[in-house]
Short mmCIF file of C-alpha atoms in Angstrom, two decimals:
data_model
loop_
_atom_site.label_atom_id
_atom_site.label_comp_id
_atom_site.label_asym_id
_atom_site.label_seq_id
_atom_site.Cartn_x
_atom_site.Cartn_y
_atom_site.Cartn_z
CA UNK A 1 104.01 72.59 13.47
CA UNK A 2 105.30 70.07 10.84
CA UNK A 3 104.28 66.69 10.89
CA UNK A 4 106.62 63.86 11.41
CA UNK A 5 105.17 62.25 8.78
CA UNK A 6 107.15 64.32 6.12
CA UNK A 7 110.30 62.65 7.55
CA UNK A 8 109.35 59.22 8.17
CA UNK A 9 105.82 57.97 6.89
CA UNK A 10 105.03 54.55 8.73
CA UNK A 11 101.99 52.61 7.38
CA UNK A 12 100.90 49.65 9.64
CA UNK A 13 98.46 47.16 7.99
CA UNK A 14 96.57 44.83 10.32
CA UNK A 15 96.63 41.50 8.55
CA UNK A 16 94.39 39.81 11.43
CA UNK A 17 91.20 39.33 9.98
CA UNK A 18 89.75 36.07 11.69
CA UNK A 19 87.97 33.43 9.87
CA UNK A 20 84.88 32.14 12.12
CA UNK A 21 84.78 28.13 12.27
CA UNK A 22 81.74 26.07 13.20
CA UNK A 23 81.37 24.56 16.61
CA UNK A 24 81.26 20.92 16.81
CA UNK A 25 80.40 20.62 20.45
CA UNK A 26 76.97 22.27 20.74
CA UNK A 27 73.71 20.17 20.61
CA UNK A 28 70.02 21.31 19.80
CA UNK A 29 66.74 19.90 20.89
CA UNK A 30 63.72 20.28 18.95
CA UNK A 31 60.35 20.16 20.31
CA UNK A 32 56.96 21.40 19.99
CA UNK A 33 56.30 23.91 23.06
CA UNK A 34 54.90 26.94 24.21
CA UNK A 35 57.46 27.98 26.69
CA UNK A 36 58.82 31.04 24.71
CA UNK A 37 58.20 32.88 21.49
CA UNK A 38 61.67 32.36 20.10
CA UNK A 39 62.62 29.79 17.61
CA UNK A 40 65.49 28.99 19.41
CA UNK A 41 66.95 29.42 22.97
CA UNK A 42 69.92 28.24 24.75
CA UNK A 43 69.69 27.08 28.37
CA UNK A 44 72.53 26.22 30.83
CA UNK A 45 70.72 23.92 33.23
CA UNK A 46 67.32 21.71 33.17
CA UNK A 47 65.89 23.59 35.91
CA UNK A 48 65.48 26.81 33.74
CA UNK A 49 62.83 25.01 31.92
CA UNK A 50 60.66 24.51 35.07
CA UNK A 51 61.00 28.39 35.80
CA UNK A 52 59.46 28.76 32.50
CA UNK A 53 56.48 26.58 32.91
CA UNK A 54 57.65 23.32 31.51
CA UNK A 55 56.47 20.16 33.74
CA UNK A 56 58.92 17.68 35.19
CA UNK A 57 57.12 15.03 32.93
CA UNK A 58 57.45 17.14 29.76
CA UNK A 59 59.91 15.48 27.07
CA UNK A 60 61.80 19.04 27.15
CA UNK A 61 62.46 18.73 30.75
CA UNK A 62 63.50 15.22 30.17
CA UNK A 63 65.77 15.64 27.56
CA UNK A 64 67.69 18.44 29.29
CA UNK A 65 68.00 16.20 32.19
CA UNK A 66 70.01 13.69 29.94
CA UNK A 67 71.96 16.50 28.71
CA UNK A 68 72.78 18.05 31.87
CA UNK A 69 73.31 14.90 33.91
CA UNK A 70 76.22 13.67 32.61
CA UNK A 71 79.46 14.21 34.35
CA UNK A 72 80.97 16.22 31.58
CA UNK A 73 78.65 18.40 29.20
CA UNK A 74 78.92 21.04 27.16
CA UNK A 75 77.79 24.40 29.08
CA UNK A 76 74.53 24.82 27.29
CA UNK A 77 71.91 23.11 25.48
CA UNK A 78 70.08 24.47 22.63
CA UNK A 79 66.14 24.55 22.75
CA UNK A 80 64.61 24.72 19.27
CA UNK A 81 60.73 25.39 18.64
CA UNK A 82 58.39 23.51 16.64
CA UNK A 83 55.22 25.86 16.36
CA UNK A 84 52.27 24.56 18.39
CA UNK A 85 48.81 25.43 17.07
CA UNK A 86 46.63 24.15 19.78
CA UNK A 87 46.68 22.82 23.60
CA UNK A 88 44.08 21.21 25.12
CA UNK A 89 44.09 21.90 29.05
CA UNK A 90 41.36 19.95 31.47
CA UNK A 91 39.51 21.06 34.58
CA UNK A 92 39.83 17.90 36.33
CA UNK A 93 38.85 18.73 39.89
CA UNK A 94 36.74 21.63 41.24
CA UNK A 95 38.20 23.25 44.21
CA UNK A 96 38.13 26.90 45.86
CA UNK A 97 40.64 28.37 43.94
CA UNK A 98 41.65 30.48 40.94
CA UNK A 99 41.98 29.03 37.41
CA UNK A 100 44.33 30.98 35.16
CA UNK A 101 45.20 31.02 31.64
CA UNK A 102 48.40 33.29 30.36
CA UNK A 103 49.11 33.80 27.04
CA UNK A 104 51.75 35.99 25.39
CA UNK A 105 52.29 36.83 21.58
CA UNK A 106 53.70 39.06 19.23
CA UNK A 107 51.59 42.20 18.26
CA UNK A 108 53.16 44.58 15.85
CA UNK A 109 56.54 43.35 16.84
CA UNK A 110 55.61 43.77 20.68
CA UNK A 111 55.11 40.90 23.16
CA UNK A 112 51.77 41.48 24.54
CA UNK A 113 50.93 38.94 27.62
CA UNK A 114 47.27 38.89 28.64
CA UNK A 115 45.48 36.59 31.51
CA UNK A 116 42.10 35.15 31.70
CA UNK A 117 41.13 33.70 35.19
CA UNK A 118 38.07 32.69 36.93
CA UNK A 119 37.35 31.58 40.81
CA UNK A 120 35.71 28.09 41.31
CA UNK A 121 34.35 26.38 44.29
CA UNK A 122 34.40 22.77 45.53
CA UNK A 123 30.73 22.49 44.62
CA UNK A 124 30.84 23.26 40.98
CA UNK A 125 31.02 21.26 38.35
CA UNK A 126 34.44 21.03 36.48
CA UNK A 127 32.62 21.63 33.20
CA UNK A 128 31.48 25.01 34.59
CA UNK A 129 34.54 26.21 35.70
CA UNK A 130 36.01 25.47 32.06
CA UNK A 131 33.20 27.34 30.55
CA UNK A 132 33.54 30.37 32.47
CA UNK A 133 37.20 30.22 31.97
CA UNK A 134 36.45 30.34 28.41
CA UNK A 135 34.16 33.19 28.64
CA UNK A 136 36.71 35.25 30.75
CA UNK A 137 39.45 34.65 27.86
CA UNK A 138 37.45 35.87 24.84
CA UNK A 139 39.95 38.65 24.56
CA UNK A 140 43.48 37.31 25.06
CA UNK A 141 44.13 36.92 21.16
CA UNK A 142 43.87 33.48 20.94
CA UNK A 143 40.83 31.26 20.09
CA UNK A 144 39.45 29.48 23.09
CA UNK A 145 36.86 26.36 22.87
CA UNK A 146 35.25 24.12 25.54
CA UNK A 147 34.04 20.85 25.35
CA UNK A 148 32.72 19.66 28.73
CA UNK A 149 35.69 20.21 31.31
CA UNK A 150 38.50 20.61 28.39
CA UNK A 151 39.36 23.88 26.97
CA UNK A 152 41.30 23.96 23.65
CA UNK A 153 43.71 27.25 23.06
CA UNK A 154 44.37 27.42 19.46
CA UNK A 155 46.34 30.02 17.23
CA UNK A 156 47.96 30.19 14.15
CA UNK A 157 50.55 32.39 15.24
CA UNK A 158 53.27 31.85 17.89
CA UNK A 159 51.96 31.79 21.44
CA UNK A 160 53.36 30.98 24.90
CA UNK A 161 50.89 29.47 27.39
CA UNK A 162 51.30 29.41 31.23
CA UNK A 163 48.32 27.74 33.17
CA UNK A 164 47.35 27.42 36.94
CA UNK A 165 44.92 24.63 38.32
CA UNK A 166 44.71 22.96 34.85
CA UNK A 167 46.07 19.89 33.42
CA UNK A 168 47.68 19.81 29.73
CA UNK A 169 46.18 16.83 27.96
CA UNK A 170 47.95 17.16 24.60
CA UNK A 171 49.80 19.66 22.11
CA UNK A 172 49.15 19.62 18.49
CA UNK A 173 51.62 21.01 15.95
CA UNK A 174 50.92 21.04 11.96
CA UNK A 175 54.34 22.64 10.91
CA UNK A 176 56.56 20.15 9.43
CA UNK A 177 59.91 19.36 11.17
CA UNK A 178 61.64 20.51 7.90
CA UNK A 179 59.94 23.79 8.00
CA UNK A 180 60.71 24.09 11.97
CA UNK A 181 64.23 23.00 11.25
CA UNK A 182 64.64 25.43 8.47
CA UNK A 183 63.03 28.32 10.67
CA UNK A 184 65.69 27.45 13.81
CA UNK A 185 68.69 27.36 11.37
CA UNK A 186 67.70 30.57 10.17
CA UNK A 187 67.28 32.08 13.83
CA UNK A 188 71.03 31.29 14.24
CA UNK A 189 73.24 29.70 16.71
CA UNK A 190 76.32 27.60 16.18
CA UNK A 191 75.33 23.85 16.85
CA UNK A 192 76.11 20.31 15.50
CA UNK A 193 74.22 17.77 17.04
CA UNK A 194 70.51 17.49 16.93
CA UNK A 195 67.95 15.39 18.40
CA UNK A 196 63.89 15.54 18.43
CA UNK A 197 61.20 14.68 20.75
CA UNK A 198 59.23 12.42 18.45
CA UNK A 199 59.99 8.60 17.96
CA UNK A 200 57.51 8.08 15.25
CA UNK A 201 59.16 6.64 12.10
CA UNK A 202 58.04 9.33 9.55
CA UNK A 203 59.20 12.26 11.87
CA UNK A 204 62.61 10.45 12.22
CA UNK A 205 62.94 9.83 8.31
CA UNK A 206 62.03 13.35 7.80
CA UNK A 207 64.65 14.89 10.05
CA UNK A 208 67.10 12.33 8.74
CA UNK A 209 66.99 13.76 5.52
CA UNK A 210 67.48 17.37 6.62
CA UNK A 211 70.19 16.43 8.79
CA UNK A 212 72.21 15.00 5.83
CA UNK A 213 71.50 17.83 3.52
CA UNK A 214 72.70 20.14 6.36
CA UNK A 215 75.69 18.17 8.03
CA UNK A 216 73.86 17.94 11.35
CA UNK A 217 74.75 14.90 13.61
CA UNK A 218 71.20 13.67 14.17
CA UNK A 219 70.98 11.19 16.85
CA UNK A 220 67.63 9.27 17.67
CA UNK A 221 66.58 6.37 19.87
CA UNK A 222 63.49 3.71 19.31
CA UNK A 223 62.07 0.98 21.46
CA UNK A 224 60.29 -0.51 18.41
CA UNK A 225 60.71 -4.66 19.08
CA UNK A 226 61.16 -5.15 15.40
CA UNK A 227 64.58 -3.68 15.22
CA UNK A 228 66.01 -7.01 17.10
CA UNK A 229 64.03 -8.92 14.62
CA UNK A 230 66.71 -10.12 11.86
CA UNK A 231 63.79 -11.12 9.59
CA UNK A 232 62.42 -7.42 9.45
CA UNK A 233 63.83 -4.64 7.35
CA UNK A 234 60.67 -2.12 7.68
CA UNK A 235 61.81 -0.87 11.29
CA UNK A 236 63.12 2.59 11.59
CA UNK A 237 67.14 1.62 11.82
CA UNK A 238 66.75 -0.68 9.13
CA UNK A 239 65.19 2.06 6.72
CA UNK A 240 67.89 4.67 7.88
CA UNK A 241 70.64 2.12 7.12
CA UNK A 242 68.99 1.52 3.57
CA UNK A 243 68.99 5.38 3.03
CA UNK A 244 72.84 5.48 3.85
CA UNK A 245 72.55 8.12 5.91
CA UNK A 246 75.91 9.45 7.49
CA UNK A 247 74.77 11.84 9.63
CA UNK A 248 72.37 9.90 11.66
CA UNK A 249 72.79 7.26 14.27
CA UNK A 250 69.92 5.34 15.83
CA UNK A 251 69.98 3.44 19.10
CA UNK A 252 67.71 0.60 20.43
CA UNK A 253 66.52 1.34 23.80
CA UNK A 254 63.60 0.14 25.54
CA UNK A 255 62.89 3.02 27.59
CA UNK A 256 62.98 5.66 24.26
CA UNK A 257 60.06 6.92 24.90
CA UNK A 258 60.92 8.87 28.02
CA UNK A 259 64.66 8.65 27.82
CA UNK A 260 66.95 10.21 25.28
CA UNK A 261 70.10 8.09 25.38
CA UNK A 262 71.68 9.92 21.96
CA UNK A 263 71.42 13.29 23.84
CA UNK A 264 73.55 11.76 26.96
CA UNK A 265 75.92 10.37 24.61
CA UNK A 266 76.15 13.75 22.51
CA UNK A 267 76.78 15.74 25.89
CA UNK A 268 79.59 13.45 26.86
CA UNK A 269 81.39 13.28 23.66
CA UNK A 270 81.13 16.90 22.84
CA UNK A 271 83.26 17.63 25.59
CA UNK A 272 86.21 16.15 23.72
CA UNK A 273 87.89 17.84 20.80
CA UNK A 274 86.81 15.91 17.11
CA UNK A 275 89.51 13.48 16.78
CA UNK A 276 89.87 12.74 20.53
CA UNK A 277 86.78 10.62 21.26
CA UNK A 278 85.18 7.47 20.34
CA UNK A 279 81.40 6.89 20.91
CA UNK A 280 81.75 3.51 22.03
CA UNK A 281 82.27 2.09 25.59
CA UNK A 282 80.94 5.45 27.10
CA UNK A 283 79.07 5.28 30.45
CA UNK A 284 76.20 7.46 30.59
CA UNK A 285 74.32 8.92 33.88
CA UNK A 286 70.39 8.89 34.54
CA UNK A 287 70.04 6.31 31.53
CA UNK A 288 68.64 3.14 31.97
CA UNK A 289 70.93 0.26 30.84
CA UNK A 290 69.39 -2.58 28.69
CA UNK A 291 70.32 -6.12 29.15
CA UNK A 292 69.54 -7.88 25.84
CA UNK A 293 70.23 -11.05 24.74
CA UNK A 294 73.36 -11.42 22.52
CA UNK A 295 71.30 -12.34 19.43
CA UNK A 296 69.17 -8.85 19.58
CA UNK A 297 72.70 -7.11 19.93
CA UNK A 298 74.11 -8.79 16.91
CA UNK A 299 70.90 -7.85 14.84
CA UNK A 300 70.64 -4.35 16.38
CA UNK A 301 74.75 -3.99 15.33
CA UNK A 302 73.94 -5.50 11.80
CA UNK A 303 71.27 -2.59 11.09
CA UNK A 304 74.06 -0.21 12.40
CA UNK A 305 72.34 0.54 15.57
CA UNK A 306 73.93 1.16 18.76
CA UNK A 307 72.97 0.15 22.44
CA UNK A 308 73.47 0.99 26.10
CA UNK A 309 74.20 -2.05 27.92
CA UNK A 310 74.53 -3.31 31.52
CA UNK A 311 77.54 -5.49 31.86
CA UNK A 312 77.15 -6.11 35.47
CA UNK A 313 79.16 -3.52 37.29
CA UNK A 314 78.71 -1.18 34.65
CA UNK A 315 77.01 -0.03 31.58
CA UNK A 316 78.44 1.59 28.44
CA UNK A 317 77.54 2.29 24.90
CA UNK A 318 78.07 -0.20 22.07
CA UNK A 319 78.74 0.02 18.28
CA UNK A 320 78.57 3.83 17.86
CA UNK A 321 78.09 3.91 13.88
CA UNK A 322 76.14 6.33 11.81
CA UNK A 323 73.20 4.61 9.58
CA UNK A 324 75.81 4.41 6.85
CA UNK A 325 77.93 2.27 8.49
CA UNK A 326 81.00 4.87 9.55
CA UNK A 327 82.02 5.50 12.99
CA UNK A 328 80.40 8.74 14.31
CA UNK A 329 83.46 9.84 15.66
CA UNK A 330 84.88 9.91 12.23
CA UNK A 331 82.35 11.64 10.46
CA UNK A 332 82.52 14.52 13.39
CA UNK A 333 86.35 14.87 12.68
CA UNK A 334 85.97 14.88 8.93
CA UNK A 335 83.79 17.73 9.34
CA UNK A 336 85.79 19.43 11.76
CA UNK A 337 88.93 18.97 9.38
CA UNK A 338 86.96 20.50 6.52
CA UNK A 339 85.86 23.38 8.63
CA UNK A 340 89.23 24.32 10.09
CA UNK A 341 91.40 23.93 6.79
CA UNK A 342 88.85 25.88 4.69
CA UNK A 343 89.20 28.53 7.45
CA UNK A 344 93.34 28.20 7.61
CA UNK A 345 93.37 28.41 3.50
CA UNK A 346 90.89 31.40 3.60
CA UNK A 347 92.83 33.19 6.27
CA UNK A 348 96.21 32.70 4.52
CA UNK A 349 94.60 34.24 1.38
CA UNK A 350 92.97 36.99 2.95
CA UNK A 351 96.04 37.90 5.10
CA UNK A 352 98.75 37.55 2.70
CA UNK A 353 99.77 41.29 2.59
CA UNK A 354 98.57 42.18 -1.20
CA UNK A 355 98.41 38.72 -2.93
CA UNK A 356 99.40 35.17 -2.90
CA UNK A 357 101.34 34.76 -6.17
CA UNK A 358 100.97 32.15 -8.66
CA UNK A 359 104.31 30.85 -7.86
CA UNK A 360 105.92 27.95 -6.31
CA UNK A 361 106.36 30.29 -3.17
CA UNK A 362 102.83 31.29 -3.32
CA UNK A 363 101.55 27.70 -3.55
CA UNK A 364 103.51 26.67 -0.64
CA UNK A 365 101.84 29.44 1.30
CA UNK A 366 98.42 27.38 0.50
CA UNK A 367 100.06 23.96 1.21
CA UNK A 368 101.39 25.42 4.88
CA UNK A 369 97.89 26.55 5.66
CA UNK A 370 96.72 22.90 4.93
CA UNK A 371 99.57 21.70 6.97
CA UNK A 372 98.82 23.82 9.74
CA UNK A 373 95.28 22.02 10.25
CA UNK A 374 96.38 18.35 9.55
CA UNK A 375 98.88 19.02 12.51
CA UNK A 376 96.28 20.21 14.68
CA UNK A 377 94.39 16.87 13.58
CA UNK A 378 97.44 14.83 14.48
CA UNK A 379 97.75 16.60 17.56
CA UNK A 380 93.95 15.98 18.73
CA UNK A 381 94.25 12.53 17.69
CA UNK A 382 91.97 12.06 15.02
CA UNK A 383 94.93 11.53 12.32
CA UNK A 384 97.63 9.04 13.13
CA UNK A 385 101.24 9.90 14.55
CA UNK A 386 104.20 8.83 12.31
CA UNK A 387 104.85 5.27 12.87
CA UNK A 388 107.40 2.52 11.36
CA UNK A 389 106.28 -0.20 9.26
CA UNK A 390 107.39 -3.81 9.49
CA UNK A 391 110.78 -2.51 7.74
CA UNK A 392 111.37 0.39 9.90
CA UNK A 393 110.13 2.82 7.25
CA UNK A 394 108.47 5.84 8.66
CA UNK A 395 104.86 5.81 7.83
CA UNK A 396 103.86 9.73 7.61
CA UNK A 397 100.50 10.97 9.48
CA UNK A 398 99.70 12.51 6.21
CA UNK A 399 100.78 13.41 2.58
CA UNK A 400 99.94 16.49 0.98
CA UNK A 401 100.01 16.38 -3.23
CA UNK A 402 100.25 19.71 -5.15
CA UNK A 403 101.44 20.83 -8.30
CA UNK A 404 104.33 23.03 -9.56
CA UNK A 405 103.94 26.09 -10.87
CA UNK A 406 105.70 25.23 -14.12
CA UNK A 407 103.33 22.51 -14.61
CA UNK A 408 100.24 24.47 -14.54
CA UNK A 409 98.85 25.65 -17.87
CA UNK A 410 98.72 29.46 -18.62
CA UNK A 411 94.91 29.25 -19.21
CA UNK A 412 94.39 27.80 -15.78
CA UNK A 413 96.62 30.70 -14.11
CA UNK A 414 94.67 33.27 -15.92
CA UNK A 415 91.32 32.11 -14.05
CA UNK A 416 93.63 32.29 -10.66
CA UNK A 417 92.28 28.99 -9.56
CA UNK A 418 95.11 26.65 -7.76
CA UNK A 419 93.65 22.95 -8.77
CA UNK A 420 95.14 19.56 -8.26
CA UNK A 421 95.75 20.21 -4.70
CA UNK A 422 95.08 16.96 -2.20
CA UNK A 423 96.46 14.39 -0.28
CA UNK A 424 95.59 11.79 2.32
CA UNK A 425 95.75 11.55 5.88
CA UNK A 426 96.02 8.25 7.97
CA UNK A 427 93.25 7.85 10.39
CA UNK A 428 94.36 7.15 14.10
CA UNK A 429 90.83 5.18 14.63
CA UNK A 430 90.23 3.36 18.08
CA UNK A 431 90.06 0.25 19.59
CA UNK A 432 86.70 -0.81 20.77
CA UNK A 433 87.29 -4.62 21.62
CA UNK A 434 90.27 -6.57 22.49
CA UNK A 435 90.90 -10.32 21.36
CA UNK A 436 93.57 -11.92 23.57
CA UNK A 437 94.83 -15.61 22.79
CA UNK A 438 97.21 -16.56 25.62
CA UNK A 439 98.52 -20.29 27.09
CA UNK A 440 99.77 -21.40 30.42
CA UNK A 441 102.56 -24.11 29.99
CA UNK A 442 105.82 -25.41 31.81
CA UNK A 443 107.76 -24.40 29.34
CA UNK A 444 107.77 -21.28 26.68
#
């Protein structure tokens, strides 16, 4: 049978190639842990960590609580693993029960789980139970040592650890935060917000440097009282300010050792599109509000720090700047606009149906792609709507500048690079404070 193609030859191309854009609404909490072997995992509730073996007092659980306790929060939180090298477990009380250690590790690409156990009695010494458990753990793939009633489980390779009738004393990690974050980033996941378990100044500075280079919004908090001392410039907020980090925001919080106000703030604000939100005047669930002296608040804010304060009948966040002095929401919106405009222009180039010609018409294809991102920025609230000035002249939301094809040199056209395209957009900003001066009189 003859093909109809001989009469009518129809070719339909699919100009539908989509360009992936980054998410600016997902958070990552990095902590040393032995809950699983993955460099990163996504959880949808804090109690999932308890099912993996975390304790209610563990920082990873407290951080997840801060995230998921907010009335509005993203559906998931990423947990990044900083590798642990050793864990100390104590037999604090002898009783008639089973004492158990379960270790999982990778062997030849496969996960191998092994358990060591011993049975104690109420008459035994805790040190004797610890020694018996060490003997039973001789072949579970990790190094186990004992000192009196304390067992130390250590390994140069990643391992998970679960235990029964033992009390964790401490965990030790020799991996740098930079190496851990690089490994976590390689593992995948589309995240923008970053927080860590450590409050040590050296750790915070190391992570802030990584976040700046990788354009991740890093939040931290500190209870160091030196932050409220205007005569001191060696505290962590002062050091971050001196570095001028645009991707790090710091909070002074008196309970920062066990609470994570930065994660709570991220969780609430990440439910808004970039441009729709400000990070000041935000209510946070599950975070203890501070009652601070006004003089202390002034000092914290002079160091570009933020607070979460009690105003009597309500508690809200204050300031909301990055260490560089820029508003957090402006940095987030800028990153979103950049990513979105890159994607829109790339889409126009790839799906042009052959090519984008180096003509006025072709340049307009690029300009229209830029306009698409900017219009969405206006719609989202990051860029101001058109307004009238004092002379009733229209103030446009943005202006795009671009050359005419005839003004571009042949040499530049030969390189097939379009240059001198740009413009400016008016930020919508946000109102944080209001000053009202009013009077009462018998006549106006």
